Short mmCIF file of N, CA and C in Angstrom, two decimals:
data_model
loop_
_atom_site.label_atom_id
_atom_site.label_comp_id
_atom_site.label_asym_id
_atom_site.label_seq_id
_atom_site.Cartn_x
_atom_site.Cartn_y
_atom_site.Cartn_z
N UNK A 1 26.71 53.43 73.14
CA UNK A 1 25.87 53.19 72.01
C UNK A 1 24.78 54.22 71.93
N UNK A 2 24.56 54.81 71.04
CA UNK A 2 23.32 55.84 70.70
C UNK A 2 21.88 54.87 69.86
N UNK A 3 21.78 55.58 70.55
CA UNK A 3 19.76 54.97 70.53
C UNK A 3 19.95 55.02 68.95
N UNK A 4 20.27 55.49 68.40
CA UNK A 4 20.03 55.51 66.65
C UNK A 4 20.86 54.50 65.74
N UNK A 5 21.72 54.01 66.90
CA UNK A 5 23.02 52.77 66.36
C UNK A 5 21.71 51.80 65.94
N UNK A 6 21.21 51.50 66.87
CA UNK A 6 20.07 50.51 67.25
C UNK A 6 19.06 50.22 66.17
N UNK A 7 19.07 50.69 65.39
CA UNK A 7 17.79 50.70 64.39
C UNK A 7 18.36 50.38 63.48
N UNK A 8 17.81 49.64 62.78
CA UNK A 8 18.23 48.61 61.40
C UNK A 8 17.53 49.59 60.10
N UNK A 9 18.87 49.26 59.24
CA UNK A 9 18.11 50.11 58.46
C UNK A 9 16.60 49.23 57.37
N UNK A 10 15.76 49.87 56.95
CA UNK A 10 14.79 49.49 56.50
C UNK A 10 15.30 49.51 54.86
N UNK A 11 15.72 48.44 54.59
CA UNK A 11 15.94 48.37 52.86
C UNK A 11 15.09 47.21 51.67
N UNK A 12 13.96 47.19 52.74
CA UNK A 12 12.91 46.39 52.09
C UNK A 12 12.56 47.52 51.08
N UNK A 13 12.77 46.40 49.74
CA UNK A 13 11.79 47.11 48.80
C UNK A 13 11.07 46.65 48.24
N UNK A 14 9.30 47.29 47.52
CA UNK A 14 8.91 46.34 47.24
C UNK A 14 9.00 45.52 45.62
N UNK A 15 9.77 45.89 45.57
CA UNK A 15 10.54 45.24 44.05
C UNK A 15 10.97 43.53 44.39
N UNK A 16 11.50 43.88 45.70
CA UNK A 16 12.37 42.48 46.26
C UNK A 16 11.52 41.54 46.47
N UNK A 17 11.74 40.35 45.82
CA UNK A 17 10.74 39.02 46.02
C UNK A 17 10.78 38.77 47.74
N UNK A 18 10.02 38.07 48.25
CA UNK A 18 10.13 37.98 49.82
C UNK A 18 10.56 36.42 49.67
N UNK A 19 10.87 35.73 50.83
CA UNK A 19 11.41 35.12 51.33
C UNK A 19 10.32 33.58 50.10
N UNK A 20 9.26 33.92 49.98
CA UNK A 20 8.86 32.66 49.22
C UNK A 20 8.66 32.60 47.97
N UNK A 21 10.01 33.56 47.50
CA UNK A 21 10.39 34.14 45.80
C UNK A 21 9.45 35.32 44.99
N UNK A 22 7.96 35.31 45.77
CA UNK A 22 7.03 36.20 45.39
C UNK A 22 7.49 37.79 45.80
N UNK A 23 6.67 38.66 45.18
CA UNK A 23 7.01 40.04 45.66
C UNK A 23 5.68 40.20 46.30
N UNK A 24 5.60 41.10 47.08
CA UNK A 24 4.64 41.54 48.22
C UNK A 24 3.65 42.04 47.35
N UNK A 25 3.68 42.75 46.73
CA UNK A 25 2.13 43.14 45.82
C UNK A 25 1.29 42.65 44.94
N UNK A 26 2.12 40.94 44.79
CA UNK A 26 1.44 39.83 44.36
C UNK A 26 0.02 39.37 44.43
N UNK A 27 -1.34 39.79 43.76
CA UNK A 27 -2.22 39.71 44.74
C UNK A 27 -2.80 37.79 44.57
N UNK A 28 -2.15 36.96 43.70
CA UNK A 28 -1.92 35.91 43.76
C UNK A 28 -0.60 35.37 43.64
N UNK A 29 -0.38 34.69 44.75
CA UNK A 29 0.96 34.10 44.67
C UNK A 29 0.70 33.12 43.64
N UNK A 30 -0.42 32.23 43.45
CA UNK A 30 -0.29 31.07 43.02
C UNK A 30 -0.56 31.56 41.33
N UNK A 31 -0.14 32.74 40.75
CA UNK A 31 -0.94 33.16 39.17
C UNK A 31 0.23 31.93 38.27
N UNK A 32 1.50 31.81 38.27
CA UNK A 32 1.74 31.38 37.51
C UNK A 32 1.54 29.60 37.85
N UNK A 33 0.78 29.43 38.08
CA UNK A 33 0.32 27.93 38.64
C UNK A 33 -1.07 27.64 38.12
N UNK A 34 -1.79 29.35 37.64
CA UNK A 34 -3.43 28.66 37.78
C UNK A 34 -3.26 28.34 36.54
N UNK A 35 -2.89 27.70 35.42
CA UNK A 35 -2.78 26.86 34.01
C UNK A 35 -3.21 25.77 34.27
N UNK A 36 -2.57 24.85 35.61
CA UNK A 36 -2.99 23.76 35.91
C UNK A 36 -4.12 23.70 35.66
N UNK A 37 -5.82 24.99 36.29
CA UNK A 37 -6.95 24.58 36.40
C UNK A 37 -7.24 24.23 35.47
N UNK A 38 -6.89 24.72 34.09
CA UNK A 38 -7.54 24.29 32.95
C UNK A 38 -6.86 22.98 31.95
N UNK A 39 -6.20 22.62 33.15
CA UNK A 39 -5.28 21.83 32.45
C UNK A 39 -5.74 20.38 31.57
N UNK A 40 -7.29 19.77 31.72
CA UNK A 40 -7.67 19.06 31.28
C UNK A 40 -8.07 19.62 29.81
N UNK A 41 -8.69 20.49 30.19
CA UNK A 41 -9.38 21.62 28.73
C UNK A 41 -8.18 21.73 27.61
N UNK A 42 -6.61 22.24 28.06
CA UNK A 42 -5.50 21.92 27.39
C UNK A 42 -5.00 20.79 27.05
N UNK A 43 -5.25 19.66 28.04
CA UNK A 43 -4.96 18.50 27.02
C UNK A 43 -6.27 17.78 26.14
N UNK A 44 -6.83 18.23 26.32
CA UNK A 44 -8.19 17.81 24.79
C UNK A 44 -7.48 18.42 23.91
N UNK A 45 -7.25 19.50 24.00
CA UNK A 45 -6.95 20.31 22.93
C UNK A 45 -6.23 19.95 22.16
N UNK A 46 -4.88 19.74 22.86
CA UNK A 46 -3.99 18.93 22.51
C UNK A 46 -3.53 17.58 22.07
N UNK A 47 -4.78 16.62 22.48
CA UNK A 47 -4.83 15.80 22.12
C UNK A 47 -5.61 15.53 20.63
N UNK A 48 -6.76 16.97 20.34
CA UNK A 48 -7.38 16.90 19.37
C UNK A 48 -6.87 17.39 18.12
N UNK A 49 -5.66 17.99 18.62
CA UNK A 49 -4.32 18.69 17.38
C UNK A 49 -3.44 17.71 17.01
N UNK A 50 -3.24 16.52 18.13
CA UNK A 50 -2.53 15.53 17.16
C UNK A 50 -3.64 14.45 16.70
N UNK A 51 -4.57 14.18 16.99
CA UNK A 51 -5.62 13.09 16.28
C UNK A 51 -5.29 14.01 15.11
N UNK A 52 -5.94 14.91 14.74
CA UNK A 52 -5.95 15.79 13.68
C UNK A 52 -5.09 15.83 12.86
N UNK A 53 -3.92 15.88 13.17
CA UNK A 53 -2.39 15.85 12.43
C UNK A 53 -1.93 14.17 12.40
N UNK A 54 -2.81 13.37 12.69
CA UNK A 54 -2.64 12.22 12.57
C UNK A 54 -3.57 11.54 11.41
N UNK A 55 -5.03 12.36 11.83
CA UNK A 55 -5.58 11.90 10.56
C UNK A 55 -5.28 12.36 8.79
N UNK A 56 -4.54 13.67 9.15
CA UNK A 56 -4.01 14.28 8.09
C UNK A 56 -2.67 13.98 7.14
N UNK A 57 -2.11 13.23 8.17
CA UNK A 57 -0.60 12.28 7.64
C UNK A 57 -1.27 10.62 6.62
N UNK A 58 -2.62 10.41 7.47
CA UNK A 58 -3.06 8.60 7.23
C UNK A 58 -3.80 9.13 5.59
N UNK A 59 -4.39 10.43 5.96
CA UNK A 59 -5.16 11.05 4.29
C UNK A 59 -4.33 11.17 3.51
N UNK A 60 -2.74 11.83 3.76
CA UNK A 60 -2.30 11.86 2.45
C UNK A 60 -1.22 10.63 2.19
N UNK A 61 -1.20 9.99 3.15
CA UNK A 61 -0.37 8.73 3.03
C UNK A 61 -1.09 7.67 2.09
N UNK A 62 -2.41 7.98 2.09
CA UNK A 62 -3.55 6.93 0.89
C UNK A 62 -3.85 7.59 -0.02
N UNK A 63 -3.53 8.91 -0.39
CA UNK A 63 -3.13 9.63 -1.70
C UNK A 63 -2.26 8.99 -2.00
N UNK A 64 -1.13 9.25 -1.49
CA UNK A 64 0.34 8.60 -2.50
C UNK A 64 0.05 7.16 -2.76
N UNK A 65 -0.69 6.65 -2.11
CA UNK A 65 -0.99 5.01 -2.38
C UNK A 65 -2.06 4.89 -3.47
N UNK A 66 -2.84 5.68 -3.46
CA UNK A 66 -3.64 5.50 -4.56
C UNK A 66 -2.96 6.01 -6.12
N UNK A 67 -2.48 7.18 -5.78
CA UNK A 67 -1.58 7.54 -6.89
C UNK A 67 -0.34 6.97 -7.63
N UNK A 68 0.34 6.02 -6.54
CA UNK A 68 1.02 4.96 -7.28
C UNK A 68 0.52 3.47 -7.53
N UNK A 69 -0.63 3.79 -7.13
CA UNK A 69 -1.37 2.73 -7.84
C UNK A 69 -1.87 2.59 -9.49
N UNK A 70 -2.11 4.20 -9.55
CA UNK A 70 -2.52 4.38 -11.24
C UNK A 70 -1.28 4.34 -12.00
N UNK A 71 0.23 4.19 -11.64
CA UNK A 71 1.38 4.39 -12.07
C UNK A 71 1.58 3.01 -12.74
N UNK A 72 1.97 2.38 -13.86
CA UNK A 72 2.65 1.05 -14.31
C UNK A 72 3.94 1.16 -14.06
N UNK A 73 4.32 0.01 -13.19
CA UNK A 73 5.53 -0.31 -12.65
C UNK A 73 5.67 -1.36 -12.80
N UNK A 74 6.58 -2.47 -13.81
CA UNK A 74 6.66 -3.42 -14.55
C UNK A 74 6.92 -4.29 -13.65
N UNK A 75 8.18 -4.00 -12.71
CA UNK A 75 8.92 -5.12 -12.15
C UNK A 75 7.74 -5.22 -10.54
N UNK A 76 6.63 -3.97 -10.46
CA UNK A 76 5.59 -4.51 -9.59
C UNK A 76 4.47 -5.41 -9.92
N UNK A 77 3.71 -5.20 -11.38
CA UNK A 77 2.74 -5.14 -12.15
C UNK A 77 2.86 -6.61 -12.78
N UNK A 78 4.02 -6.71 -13.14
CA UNK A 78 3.79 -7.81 -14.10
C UNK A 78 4.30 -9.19 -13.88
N UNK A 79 4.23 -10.19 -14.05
CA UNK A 79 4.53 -11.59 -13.19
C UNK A 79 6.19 -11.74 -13.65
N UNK A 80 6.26 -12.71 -12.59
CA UNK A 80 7.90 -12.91 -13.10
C UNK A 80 8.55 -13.15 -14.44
N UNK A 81 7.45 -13.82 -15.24
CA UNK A 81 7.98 -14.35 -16.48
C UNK A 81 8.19 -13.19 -17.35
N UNK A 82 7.70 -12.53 -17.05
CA UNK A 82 7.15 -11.56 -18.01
C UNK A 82 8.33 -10.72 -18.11
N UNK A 83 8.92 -10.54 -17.10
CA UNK A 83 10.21 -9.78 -17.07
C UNK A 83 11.54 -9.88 -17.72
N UNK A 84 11.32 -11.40 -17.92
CA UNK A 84 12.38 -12.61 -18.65
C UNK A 84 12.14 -12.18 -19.69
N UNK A 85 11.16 -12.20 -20.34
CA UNK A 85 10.82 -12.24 -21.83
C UNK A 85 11.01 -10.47 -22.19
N UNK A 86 10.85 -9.42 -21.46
CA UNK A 86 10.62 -8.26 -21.41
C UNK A 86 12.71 -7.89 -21.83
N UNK A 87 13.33 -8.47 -20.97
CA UNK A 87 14.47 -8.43 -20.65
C UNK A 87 15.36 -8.98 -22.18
N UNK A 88 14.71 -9.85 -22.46
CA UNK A 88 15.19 -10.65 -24.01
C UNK A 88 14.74 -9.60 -24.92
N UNK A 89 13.77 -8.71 -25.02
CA UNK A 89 12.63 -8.42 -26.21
C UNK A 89 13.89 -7.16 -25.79
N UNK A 90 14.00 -6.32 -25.38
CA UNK A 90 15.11 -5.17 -24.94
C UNK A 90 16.48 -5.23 -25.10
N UNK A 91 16.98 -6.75 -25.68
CA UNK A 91 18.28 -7.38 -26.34
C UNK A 91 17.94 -7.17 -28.24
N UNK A 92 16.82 -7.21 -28.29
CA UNK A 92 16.41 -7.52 -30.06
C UNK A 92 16.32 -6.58 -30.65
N UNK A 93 16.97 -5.77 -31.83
CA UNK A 93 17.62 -4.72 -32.65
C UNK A 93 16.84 -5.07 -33.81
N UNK A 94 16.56 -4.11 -34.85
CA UNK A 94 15.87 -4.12 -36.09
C UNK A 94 17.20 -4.15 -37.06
N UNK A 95 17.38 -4.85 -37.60
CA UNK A 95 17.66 -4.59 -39.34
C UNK A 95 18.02 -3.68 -39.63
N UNK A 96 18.82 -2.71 -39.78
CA UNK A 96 19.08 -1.75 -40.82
C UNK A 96 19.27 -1.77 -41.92
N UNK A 97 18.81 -2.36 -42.47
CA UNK A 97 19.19 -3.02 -44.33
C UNK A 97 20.14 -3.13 -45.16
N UNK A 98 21.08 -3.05 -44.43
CA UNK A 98 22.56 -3.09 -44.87
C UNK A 98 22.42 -4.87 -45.40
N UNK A 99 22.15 -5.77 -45.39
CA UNK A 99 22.30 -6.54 -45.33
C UNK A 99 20.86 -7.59 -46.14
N UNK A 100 20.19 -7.07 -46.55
CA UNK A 100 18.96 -7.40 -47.10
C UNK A 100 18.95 -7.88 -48.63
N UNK A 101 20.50 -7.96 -49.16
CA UNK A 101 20.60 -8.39 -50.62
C UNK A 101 20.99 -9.93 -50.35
N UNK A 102 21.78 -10.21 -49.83
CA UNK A 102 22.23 -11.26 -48.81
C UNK A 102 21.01 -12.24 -48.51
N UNK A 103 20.12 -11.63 -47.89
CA UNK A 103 19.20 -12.47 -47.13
C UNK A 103 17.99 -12.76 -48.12
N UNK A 104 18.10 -11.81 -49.48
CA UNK A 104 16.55 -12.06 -50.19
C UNK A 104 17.45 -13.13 -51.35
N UNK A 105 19.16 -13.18 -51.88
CA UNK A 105 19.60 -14.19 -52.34
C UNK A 105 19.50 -15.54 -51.78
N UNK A 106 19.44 -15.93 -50.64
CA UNK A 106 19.68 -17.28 -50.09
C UNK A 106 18.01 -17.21 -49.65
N UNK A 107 16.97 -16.61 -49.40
CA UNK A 107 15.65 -16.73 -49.70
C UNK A 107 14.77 -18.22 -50.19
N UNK A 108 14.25 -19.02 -49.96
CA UNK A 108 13.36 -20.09 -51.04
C UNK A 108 12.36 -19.44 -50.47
N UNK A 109 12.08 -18.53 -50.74
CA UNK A 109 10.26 -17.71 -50.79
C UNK A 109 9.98 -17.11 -52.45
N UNK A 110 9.04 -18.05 -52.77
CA UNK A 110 8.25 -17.57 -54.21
C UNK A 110 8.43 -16.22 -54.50
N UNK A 111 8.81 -15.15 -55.03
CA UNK A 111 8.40 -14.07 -54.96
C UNK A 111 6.76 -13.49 -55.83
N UNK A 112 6.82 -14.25 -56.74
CA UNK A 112 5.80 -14.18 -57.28
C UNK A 112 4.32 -14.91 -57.04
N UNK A 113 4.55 -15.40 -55.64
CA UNK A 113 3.45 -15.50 -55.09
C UNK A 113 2.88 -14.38 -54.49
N UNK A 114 1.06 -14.81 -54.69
CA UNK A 114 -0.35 -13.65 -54.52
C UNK A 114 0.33 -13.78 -53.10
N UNK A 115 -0.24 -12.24 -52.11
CA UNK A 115 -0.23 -11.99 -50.89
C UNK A 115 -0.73 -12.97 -50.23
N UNK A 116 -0.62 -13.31 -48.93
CA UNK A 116 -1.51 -13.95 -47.88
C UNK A 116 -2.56 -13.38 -47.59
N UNK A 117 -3.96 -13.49 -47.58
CA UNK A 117 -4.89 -13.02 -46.78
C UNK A 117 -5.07 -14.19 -46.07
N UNK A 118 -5.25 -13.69 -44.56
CA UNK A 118 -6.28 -14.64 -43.75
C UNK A 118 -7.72 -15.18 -43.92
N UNK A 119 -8.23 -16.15 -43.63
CA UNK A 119 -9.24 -16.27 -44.14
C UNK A 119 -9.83 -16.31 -45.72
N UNK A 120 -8.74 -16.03 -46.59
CA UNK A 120 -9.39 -16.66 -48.13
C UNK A 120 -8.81 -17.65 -48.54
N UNK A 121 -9.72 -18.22 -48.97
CA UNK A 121 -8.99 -19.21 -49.91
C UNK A 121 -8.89 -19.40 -51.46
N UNK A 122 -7.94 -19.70 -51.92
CA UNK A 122 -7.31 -19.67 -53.13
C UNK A 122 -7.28 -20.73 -54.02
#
């Protein structure tokens, strides 16, 4: 064996993480860890971005409530009966006068009676 068998070669580099994943010129091992310190400071923060985005959902959620409040919505607005009668009044058609010779022959209305006013008397 020659004295030069003996020697290991040296293929440390310092590129190569060492044995506790860090690389040797690390001058903190612990850098991607120090977040933790501030880690209370980050959750205020965070906690003050969703209060925030919480109070901003409840603001416009009482927009749309107020805004369909100024809206008339019948079947919200108006009592039950009302819908009945609403529902009948939306069945009832006008006259087209096809038919108005008919109805002023079989008539017993005076024609030559004065107008109605309310309130006079005659």
């Amino acid at each position: 064996m020659n004295g030069t068998d003996n020697k290991m070669p040296n293929n440390k580099n310092k590129e190569e993480p060492v044995g506790n994943g860090h690389k040797d010129n690390d001058v903190n091992p612990f850098a991607e860890y120090m977040w933790m310190e501030n880690e209370e400071d980050f959750n205020r923060q965070v906690e003050e971005e969703l209060l925030e985005q919480e109070f901003l959902e409840r603001c416009f959620q009482e927009m749309l409530d107020d805004e369909e409040k100024d809206w008339f919505i019948p079947s919200r607005d108006l009592p039950q009966g009302v819908g009945q009668l609403q529902q009948q009044l939306n069945g009832l058609s006008v006259n087209d006068g096809r038919n108005t010779d008919d109805i002023l022959s079989k008539s017993k209305l005076n024609p030559d009676a004065k107008e109605f006013v309310p309130g006079v008397k005659y």
